[in-house]
PDB file as gemmi writes it, atoms N, CA and C in Angstrom:
CRYST1    1.000    1.000    1.000  90.00  90.00  90.00 P 1                      
ATOM      1  N   MET A   1      31.306  51.780 -88.631  1.00  0.00           N  
ATOM      2  CA  MET A   1      32.596  51.992 -89.265  1.00  0.00           C  
ATOM      3  C   MET A   1      33.600  50.979 -88.730  1.00  0.00           C  
ATOM      4  N   VAL A   2      34.603  50.724 -89.536  1.00  0.00           N  
ATOM      5  CA  VAL A   2      35.661  49.781 -89.185  1.00  0.00           C  
ATOM      6  C   VAL A   2      37.002  50.497 -89.307  1.00  0.00           C  
ATOM      7  N   ILE A   3      37.872  50.280 -88.318  1.00  0.00           N  
ATOM      8  CA  ILE A   3      39.223  50.821 -88.405  1.00  0.00           C  
ATOM      9  C   ILE A   3      40.216  49.668 -88.546  1.00  0.00           C  
ATOM     10  N   SER A   4      41.228  49.887 -89.356  1.00  0.00           N  
ATOM     11  CA  SER A   4      42.331  48.937 -89.498  1.00  0.00           C  
ATOM     12  C   SER A   4      43.512  49.518 -88.747  1.00  0.00           C  
ATOM     13  N   ILE A   5      44.130  48.702 -87.897  1.00  0.00           N  
ATOM     14  CA  ILE A   5      45.247  49.179 -87.085  1.00  0.00           C  
ATOM     15  C   ILE A   5      46.500  48.356 -87.359  1.00  0.00           C  
ATOM     16  N   MET A   6      47.650  48.949 -87.005  1.00  0.00           N  
ATOM     17  CA  MET A   6      48.931  48.271 -87.152  1.00  0.00           C  
ATOM     18  C   MET A   6      49.730  48.511 -85.868  1.00  0.00           C  
ATOM     19  N   PHE A   7      50.435  47.481 -85.424  1.00  0.00           N  
ATOM     20  CA  PHE A   7      51.264  47.584 -84.222  1.00  0.00           C  
ATOM     21  C   PHE A   7      52.653  48.092 -84.573  1.00  0.00           C  
ATOM     22  N   LYS A   8      53.349  48.633 -83.558  1.00  0.00           N  
ATOM     23  CA  LYS A   8      54.709  49.121 -83.747  1.00  0.00           C  
ATOM     24  C   LYS A   8      55.707  48.098 -83.220  1.00  0.00           C  
ATOM     25  N   ASP A   9      56.928  48.163 -83.756  1.00  0.00           N  
ATOM     26  CA  ASP A   9      57.988  47.307 -83.229  1.00  0.00           C  
ATOM     27  C   ASP A   9      58.742  48.037 -82.117  1.00  0.00           C  
ATOM     28  N   LYS A  10      59.807  47.449 -81.610  1.00  0.00           N  
ATOM     29  CA  LYS A  10      60.531  48.052 -80.487  1.00  0.00           C  
ATOM     30  C   LYS A  10      61.188  49.372 -80.858  1.00  0.00           C  
ATOM     31  N   ASN A  11      61.370  49.637 -82.145  1.00  0.00           N  
ATOM     32  CA  ASN A  11      61.956  50.896 -82.609  1.00  0.00           C  
ATOM     33  C   ASN A  11      60.890  51.935 -82.971  1.00  0.00           C  
ATOM     34  N   LYS A  12      59.664  51.675 -82.546  1.00  0.00           N  
ATOM     35  CA  LYS A  12      58.520  52.558 -82.793  1.00  0.00           C  
ATOM     36  C   LYS A  12      58.222  52.735 -84.277  1.00  0.00           C  
ATOM     37  N   VAL A  13      58.477  51.683 -85.055  1.00  0.00           N  
ATOM     38  CA  VAL A  13      58.163  51.681 -86.477  1.00  0.00           C  
ATOM     39  C   VAL A  13      56.935  50.798 -86.672  1.00  0.00           C  
ATOM     40  N   PHE A  14      55.910  51.346 -87.297  1.00  0.00           N  
ATOM     41  CA  PHE A  14      54.685  50.580 -87.534  1.00  0.00           C  
ATOM     42  C   PHE A  14      54.853  49.753 -88.794  1.00  0.00           C  
ATOM     43  N   LYS A  15      54.721  48.428 -88.644  1.00  0.00           N  
ATOM     44  CA  LYS A  15      54.865  47.543 -89.793  1.00  0.00           C  
ATOM     45  C   LYS A  15      54.201  46.213 -89.485  1.00  0.00           C  
ATOM     46  N   GLY A  16      54.013  45.437 -90.517  1.00  0.00           N  
ATOM     47  CA  GLY A  16      53.443  44.114 -90.345  1.00  0.00           C  
ATOM     48  C   GLY A  16      51.981  44.037 -90.724  1.00  0.00           C  
ATOM     49  N   LYS A  17      51.312  43.075 -90.155  1.00  0.00           N  
ATOM     50  CA  LYS A  17      49.916  42.773 -90.455  1.00  0.00           C  
ATOM     51  C   LYS A  17      48.977  43.846 -89.899  1.00  0.00           C  
ATOM     52  N   THR A  18      47.851  44.057 -90.576  1.00  0.00           N  
ATOM     53  CA  THR A  18      46.824  44.972 -90.078  1.00  0.00           C  
ATOM     54  C   THR A  18      45.674  44.163 -89.486  1.00  0.00           C  
ATOM     55  N   TYR A  19      44.983  44.758 -88.534  1.00  0.00           N  
ATOM     56  CA  TYR A  19      43.863  44.119 -87.857  1.00  0.00           C  
ATOM     57  C   TYR A  19      42.664  45.061 -87.903  1.00  0.00           C  
ATOM     58  N   ASP A  20      41.479  44.506 -88.144  1.00  0.00           N  
ATOM     59  CA  ASP A  20      40.258  45.301 -88.261  1.00  0.00           C  
ATOM     60  C   ASP A  20      39.404  45.186 -87.010  1.00  0.00           C  
ATOM     61  N   PHE A  21      38.842  46.318 -86.581  1.00  0.00           N  
ATOM     62  CA  PHE A  21      37.944  46.373 -85.436  1.00  0.00           C  
ATOM     63  C   PHE A  21      36.755  47.260 -85.766  1.00  0.00           C  
ATOM     64  N   ILE A  22      35.602  46.907 -85.245  1.00  0.00           N  
ATOM     65  CA  ILE A  22      34.388  47.703 -85.421  1.00  0.00           C  
ATOM     66  C   ILE A  22      34.440  48.844 -84.415  1.00  0.00           C  
ATOM     67  N   LEU A  23      34.245  50.055 -84.888  1.00  0.00           N  
ATOM     68  CA  LEU A  23      34.277  51.233 -84.034  1.00  0.00           C  
ATOM     69  C   LEU A  23      32.924  51.416 -83.362  1.00  0.00           C  
ATOM     70  N   ASN A  24      32.925  51.628 -82.041  1.00  0.00           N  
ATOM     71  CA  ASN A  24      31.691  51.865 -81.291  1.00  0.00           C  
ATOM     72  C   ASN A  24      30.946  53.050 -81.905  1.00  0.00           C  
ATOM     73  N   LYS A  25      29.627  52.941 -81.982  1.00  0.00           N  
ATOM     74  CA  LYS A  25      28.804  53.968 -82.626  1.00  0.00           C  
ATOM     75  C   LYS A  25      28.907  55.339 -81.949  1.00  0.00           C  
ATOM     76  N   GLU A  26      29.262  55.387 -80.668  1.00  0.00           N  
ATOM     77  CA  GLU A  26      29.379  56.649 -79.943  1.00  0.00           C  
ATOM     78  C   GLU A  26      30.717  57.349 -80.194  1.00  0.00           C  
ATOM     79  N   GLU A  27      31.674  56.654 -80.777  1.00  0.00           N  
ATOM     80  CA  GLU A  27      33.015  57.211 -80.993  1.00  0.00           C  
ATOM     81  C   GLU A  27      33.061  58.065 -82.255  1.00  0.00           C  
ATOM     82  N   THR A  28      33.916  59.083 -82.226  1.00  0.00           N  
ATOM     83  CA  THR A  28      34.189  59.845 -83.440  1.00  0.00           C  
ATOM     84  C   THR A  28      35.093  59.001 -84.333  1.00  0.00           C  
ATOM     85  N   ILE A  29      35.175  59.335 -85.578  1.00  0.00           N  
ATOM     86  CA  ILE A  29      35.993  58.558 -86.505  1.00  0.00           C  
ATOM     87  C   ILE A  29      37.411  59.133 -86.506  1.00  0.00           C  
ATOM     88  N   PRO A  30      38.412  58.306 -86.182  1.00  0.00           N  
ATOM     89  CA  PRO A  30      39.794  58.811 -86.171  1.00  0.00           C  
ATOM     90  C   PRO A  30      40.308  59.010 -87.595  1.00  0.00           C  
ATOM     91  N   GLU A  31      41.268  59.901 -87.747  1.00  0.00           N  
ATOM     92  CA  GLU A  31      41.889  60.122 -89.049  1.00  0.00           C  
ATOM     93  C   GLU A  31      42.909  59.022 -89.323  1.00  0.00           C  
ATOM     94  N   LYS A  32      43.124  58.724 -90.600  1.00  0.00           N  
ATOM     95  CA  LYS A  32      44.187  57.791 -90.969  1.00  0.00           C  
ATOM     96  C   LYS A  32      45.505  58.369 -90.488  1.00  0.00           C  
ATOM     97  N   GLY A  33      46.345  57.536 -89.918  1.00  0.00           N  
ATOM     98  CA  GLY A  33      47.630  57.984 -89.399  1.00  0.00           C  
ATOM     99  C   GLY A  33      47.607  58.337 -87.922  1.00  0.00           C  
ATOM    100  N   SER A  34      46.416  58.356 -87.313  1.00  0.00           N  
ATOM    101  CA  SER A  34      46.312  58.673 -85.881  1.00  0.00           C  
ATOM    102  C   SER A  34      46.941  57.578 -85.038  1.00  0.00           C  
ATOM    103  N   ILE A  35      47.572  57.975 -83.945  1.00  0.00           N  
ATOM    104  CA  ILE A  35      48.112  57.028 -82.964  1.00  0.00           C  
ATOM    105  C   ILE A  35      47.092  56.965 -81.831  1.00  0.00           C  
ATOM    106  N   ILE A  36      46.644  55.743 -81.492  1.00  0.00           N  
ATOM    107  CA  ILE A  36      45.572  55.584 -80.505  1.00  0.00           C  
ATOM    108  C   ILE A  36      45.873  54.443 -79.538  1.00  0.00           C  
ATOM    109  N   HIS A  37      45.127  54.419 -78.434  1.00  0.00           N  
ATOM    110  CA  HIS A  37      45.053  53.279 -77.518  1.00  0.00           C  
ATOM    111  C   HIS A  37      43.664  52.683 -77.723  1.00  0.00           C  
ATOM    112  N   LEU A  38      43.578  51.384 -77.930  1.00  0.00           N  
ATOM    113  CA  LEU A  38      42.278  50.732 -78.087  1.00  0.00           C  
ATOM    114  C   LEU A  38      41.725  50.297 -76.736  1.00  0.00           C  
ATOM    115  N   MET A  39      40.400  50.359 -76.610  1.00  0.00           N  
ATOM    116  CA  MET A  39      39.721  49.916 -75.401  1.00  0.00           C  
ATOM    117  C   MET A  39      38.498  49.096 -75.794  1.00  0.00           C  
ATOM    118  N   THR A  40      38.049  48.264 -74.870  1.00  0.00           N  
ATOM    119  CA  THR A  40      36.811  47.520 -75.082  1.00  0.00           C  
ATOM    120  C   THR A  40      35.630  48.464 -74.911  1.00  0.00           C  
ATOM    121  N   SER A  41      34.444  47.978 -75.153  1.00  0.00           N  
ATOM    122  CA  SER A  41      33.241  48.790 -74.966  1.00  0.00           C  
ATOM    123  C   SER A  41      33.054  49.195 -73.505  1.00  0.00           C  
ATOM    124  N   ASN A  42      33.680  48.455 -72.570  1.00  0.00           N  
ATOM    125  CA  ASN A  42      33.606  48.765 -71.140  1.00  0.00           C  
ATOM    126  C   ASN A  42      34.768  49.632 -70.671  1.00  0.00           C  
ATOM    127  N   TYR A  43      35.500  50.222 -71.596  1.00  0.00           N  
ATOM    128  CA  TYR A  43      36.633  51.108 -71.317  1.00  0.00           C  
ATOM    129  C   TYR A  43      37.819  50.404 -70.653  1.00  0.00           C  
ATOM    130  N   ASP A  44      37.986  49.122 -70.906  1.00  0.00           N  
ATOM    131  CA  ASP A  44      39.184  48.406 -70.450  1.00  0.00           C  
ATOM    132  C   ASP A  44      40.192  48.413 -71.592  1.00  0.00           C  
ATOM    133  N   TYR A  45      41.464  48.724 -71.284  1.00  0.00           N  
ATOM    134  CA  TYR A  45      42.484  48.759 -72.327  1.00  0.00           C  
ATOM    135  C   TYR A  45      42.641  47.397 -72.993  1.00  0.00           C  
ATOM    136  N   LYS A  46      42.846  47.417 -74.302  1.00  0.00           N  
ATOM    137  CA  LYS A  46      43.182  46.209 -75.050  1.00  0.00           C  
ATOM    138  C   LYS A  46      44.684  46.224 -75.300  1.00  0.00           C  
ATOM    139  N   PHE A  47      45.270  45.075 -75.425  1.00  0.00           N  
ATOM    140  CA  PHE A  47      46.692  44.932 -75.733  1.00  0.00           C  
ATOM    141  C   PHE A  47      47.564  45.687 -74.732  1.00  0.00           C  
ATOM    142  N   TYR A  48      47.144  45.695 -73.464  1.00  0.00           N  
ATOM    143  CA  TYR A  48      47.890  46.324 -72.364  1.00  0.00           C  
ATOM    144  C   TYR A  48      48.138  47.813 -72.607  1.00  0.00           C  
ATOM    145  N   GLY A  49      47.272  48.465 -73.358  1.00  0.00           N  
ATOM    146  CA  GLY A  49      47.407  49.902 -73.608  1.00  0.00           C  
ATOM    147  C   GLY A  49      48.451  50.255 -74.660  1.00  0.00           C  
ATOM    148  N   THR A  50      48.895  49.265 -75.418  1.00  0.00           N  
ATOM    149  CA  THR A  50      49.879  49.513 -76.472  1.00  0.00           C  
ATOM    150  C   THR A  50      49.341  50.508 -77.487  1.00  0.00           C  
ATOM    151  N   ARG A  51      50.191  51.422 -77.914  1.00  0.00           N  
ATOM    152  CA  ARG A  51      49.789  52.384 -78.932  1.00  0.00           C  
ATOM    153  C   ARG A  51      49.774  51.708 -80.299  1.00  0.00           C  
ATOM    154  N   VAL A  52      48.747  52.000 -81.071  1.00  0.00           N  
ATOM    155  CA  VAL A  52      48.608  51.452 -82.418  1.00  0.00           C  
ATOM    156  C   VAL A  52      48.323  52.592 -83.384  1.00  0.00           C  
ATOM    157  N   LYS A  53      48.543  52.337 -84.662  1.00  0.00           N  
ATOM    158  CA  LYS A  53      48.325  53.351 -85.689  1.00  0.00           C  
ATOM    159  C   LYS A  53      47.118  52.968 -86.537  1.00  0.00           C  
ATOM    160  N   VAL A  54      46.247  53.949 -86.808  1.00  0.00           N  
ATOM    161  CA  VAL A  54      45.105  53.736 -87.693  1.00  0.00           C  
ATOM    162  C   VAL A  54      45.626  53.846 -89.127  1.00  0.00           C  
ATOM    163  N   VAL A  55      45.544  52.756 -89.881  1.00  0.00           N  
ATOM    164  CA  VAL A  55      46.047  52.762 -91.256  1.00  0.00           C  
ATOM    165  C   VAL A  55      44.928  52.854 -92.282  1.00  0.00           C  
ATOM    166  N   ASP A  56      43.678  52.592 -91.848  1.00  0.00           N  
ATOM    167  CA  ASP A  56      42.553  52.702 -92.779  1.00  0.00           C  
ATOM    168  C   ASP A  56      41.253  52.822 -91.994  1.00  0.00           C  
ATOM    169  N   VAL A  57      40.291  53.507 -92.594  1.00  0.00           N  
ATOM    170  CA  VAL A  57      38.941  53.622 -92.046  1.00  0.00           C  
ATOM    171  C   VAL A  57      38.004  53.223 -93.174  1.00  0.00           C  
ATOM    172  N   LYS A  58      37.145  52.235 -92.922  1.00  0.00           N  
ATOM    173  CA  LYS A  58      36.261  51.746 -93.979  1.00  0.00           C  
ATOM    174  C   LYS A  58      34.880  51.423 -93.432  1.00  0.00           C  
ATOM    175  N   GLU A  59      33.959  51.197 -94.325  1.00  0.00           N  
ATOM    176  CA  GLU A  59      32.568  50.931 -93.954  1.00  0.00           C  
ATOM    177  C   GLU A  59      32.385  49.534 -93.363  1.00  0.00           C  
ATOM    178  N   THR A  60      32.960  48.525 -94.002  1.00  0.00           N  
ATOM    179  CA  THR A  60      32.766  47.140 -93.566  1.00  0.00           C  
ATOM    180  C   THR A  60      34.074  46.366 -93.660  1.00  0.00           C  
ATOM    181  N   SER A  61      34.075  45.207 -93.022  1.00  0.00           N  
ATOM    182  CA  SER A  61      35.222  44.310 -93.065  1.00  0.00           C  
ATOM    183  C   SER A  61      34.745  42.888 -92.846  1.00  0.00           C  
ATOM    184  N   GLN A  62      35.330  41.957 -93.561  1.00  0.00           N  
ATOM    185  CA  GLN A  62      35.008  40.541 -93.402  1.00  0.00           C  
ATOM    186  C   GLN A  62      35.594  39.970 -92.114  1.00  0.00           C  
ATOM    187  N   THR A  63      36.671  40.583 -91.613  1.00  0.00           N  
ATOM    188  CA  THR A  63      37.369  40.010 -90.458  1.00  0.00           C  
ATOM    189  C   THR A  63      37.070  40.708 -89.134  1.00  0.00           C  
ATOM    190  N   ALA A  64      36.465  41.882 -89.162  1.00  0.00           N  
ATOM    191  CA  ALA A  64      36.195  42.625 -87.920  1.00  0.00           C  
ATOM    192  C   ALA A  64      35.019  41.995 -87.181  1.00  0.00           C  
ATOM    193  N   THR A  65      35.249  41.610 -85.919  1.00  0.00           N  
ATOM    194  CA  THR A  65      34.188  41.004 -85.114  1.00  0.00           C  
ATOM    195  C   THR A  65      34.033  41.675 -83.757  1.00  0.00           C  
ATOM    196  N   GLU A  66      35.040  42.417 -83.324  1.00  0.00           N  
ATOM    197  CA  GLU A  66      35.031  42.996 -81.988  1.00  0.00           C  
ATOM    198  C   GLU A  66      34.832  44.513 -82.047  1.00  0.00           C  
ATOM    199  N   GLU A  67      33.962  45.022 -81.177  1.00  0.00           N  
ATOM    200  CA  GLU A  67      33.701  46.451 -81.110  1.00  0.00           C  
ATOM    201  C   GLU A  67      34.663  47.106 -80.124  1.00  0.00           C  
ATOM    202  N   VAL A  68      35.225  48.258 -80.510  1.00  0.00           N  
ATOM    203  CA  VAL A  68      36.211  48.939 -79.674  1.00  0.00           C  
ATOM    204  C   VAL A  68      35.924  50.431 -79.549  1.00  0.00           C  
ATOM    205  N   ARG A  69      36.541  51.023 -78.542  1.00  0.00           N  
ATOM    206  CA  ARG A  69      36.594  52.471 -78.345  1.00  0.00           C  
ATOM    207  C   ARG A  69      38.066  52.844 -78.413  1.00  0.00           C  
ATOM    208  N   PHE A  70      38.378  54.138 -78.402  1.00  0.00           N  
ATOM    209  CA  PHE A  70      39.783  54.525 -78.458  1.00  0.00           C  
ATOM    210  C   PHE A  70      40.034  55.847 -77.753  1.00  0.00           C  
ATOM    211  N   ILE A  71      41.300  56.085 -77.447  1.00  0.00           N  
ATOM    212  CA  ILE A  71      41.796  57.354 -76.919  1.00  0.00           C  
ATOM    213  C   ILE A  71      42.941  57.783 -77.834  1.00  0.00           C  
ATOM    214  N   LEU A  72      42.931  59.028 -78.273  1.00  0.00           N  
ATOM    215  CA  LEU A  72      44.033  59.543 -79.085  1.00  0.00           C  
ATOM    216  C   LEU A  72      45.308  59.587 -78.252  1.00  0.00           C  
ATOM    217  N   SER A  73      46.422  59.348 -78.895  1.00  0.00           N  
ATOM    218  CA  SER A  73      47.714  59.324 -78.222  1.00  0.00           C  
ATOM    219  C   SER A  73      48.773  59.883 -79.162  1.00  0.00           C  
ATOM    220  N   SER A  74      50.038  59.654 -78.847  1.00  0.00           N  
ATOM    221  CA  SER A  74      51.157  60.027 -79.705  1.00  0.00           C  
ATOM    222  C   SER A  74      52.315  59.078 -79.405  1.00  0.00           C  
ATOM    223  N   LEU A  75      53.390  59.190 -80.162  1.00  0.00           N  
ATOM    224  CA  LEU A  75      54.562  58.350 -79.913  1.00  0.00           C  
ATOM    225  C   LEU A  75      55.513  58.960 -78.892  1.00  0.00           C  
ATOM    226  N   GLU A  76      55.208  60.165 -78.423  1.00  0.00           N  
ATOM    227  CA  GLU A  76      56.045  60.786 -77.400  1.00  0.00           C  
ATOM    228  C   GLU A  76      55.861  60.031 -76.081  1.00  0.00           C  
ATOM    229  N   ASP A  77      56.935  59.843 -75.351  1.00  0.00           N  
ATOM    230  CA  ASP A  77      56.842  59.105 -74.078  1.00  0.00           C  
ATOM    231  C   ASP A  77      56.428  59.988 -72.939  1.00  0.00           C  
TER     232      ASP A  77                                                      
END                                                                             
């Protein structure tokens, strides 16, 4: 499975370009709209632990090349 994510701006508004990542086979599939932290397959945080939003879940992607894991999160500090 492939997830498409979007980053937030300083006002915690998700906008801009989407990025596709291959979801590790051991991970559950997140729901669209979920706020998550992405990690590498070795459980190292990606993007310094920045929270991202899942905007789409799909079978394949032409641009996804990196496999990731995730932790569910929220926008609450």
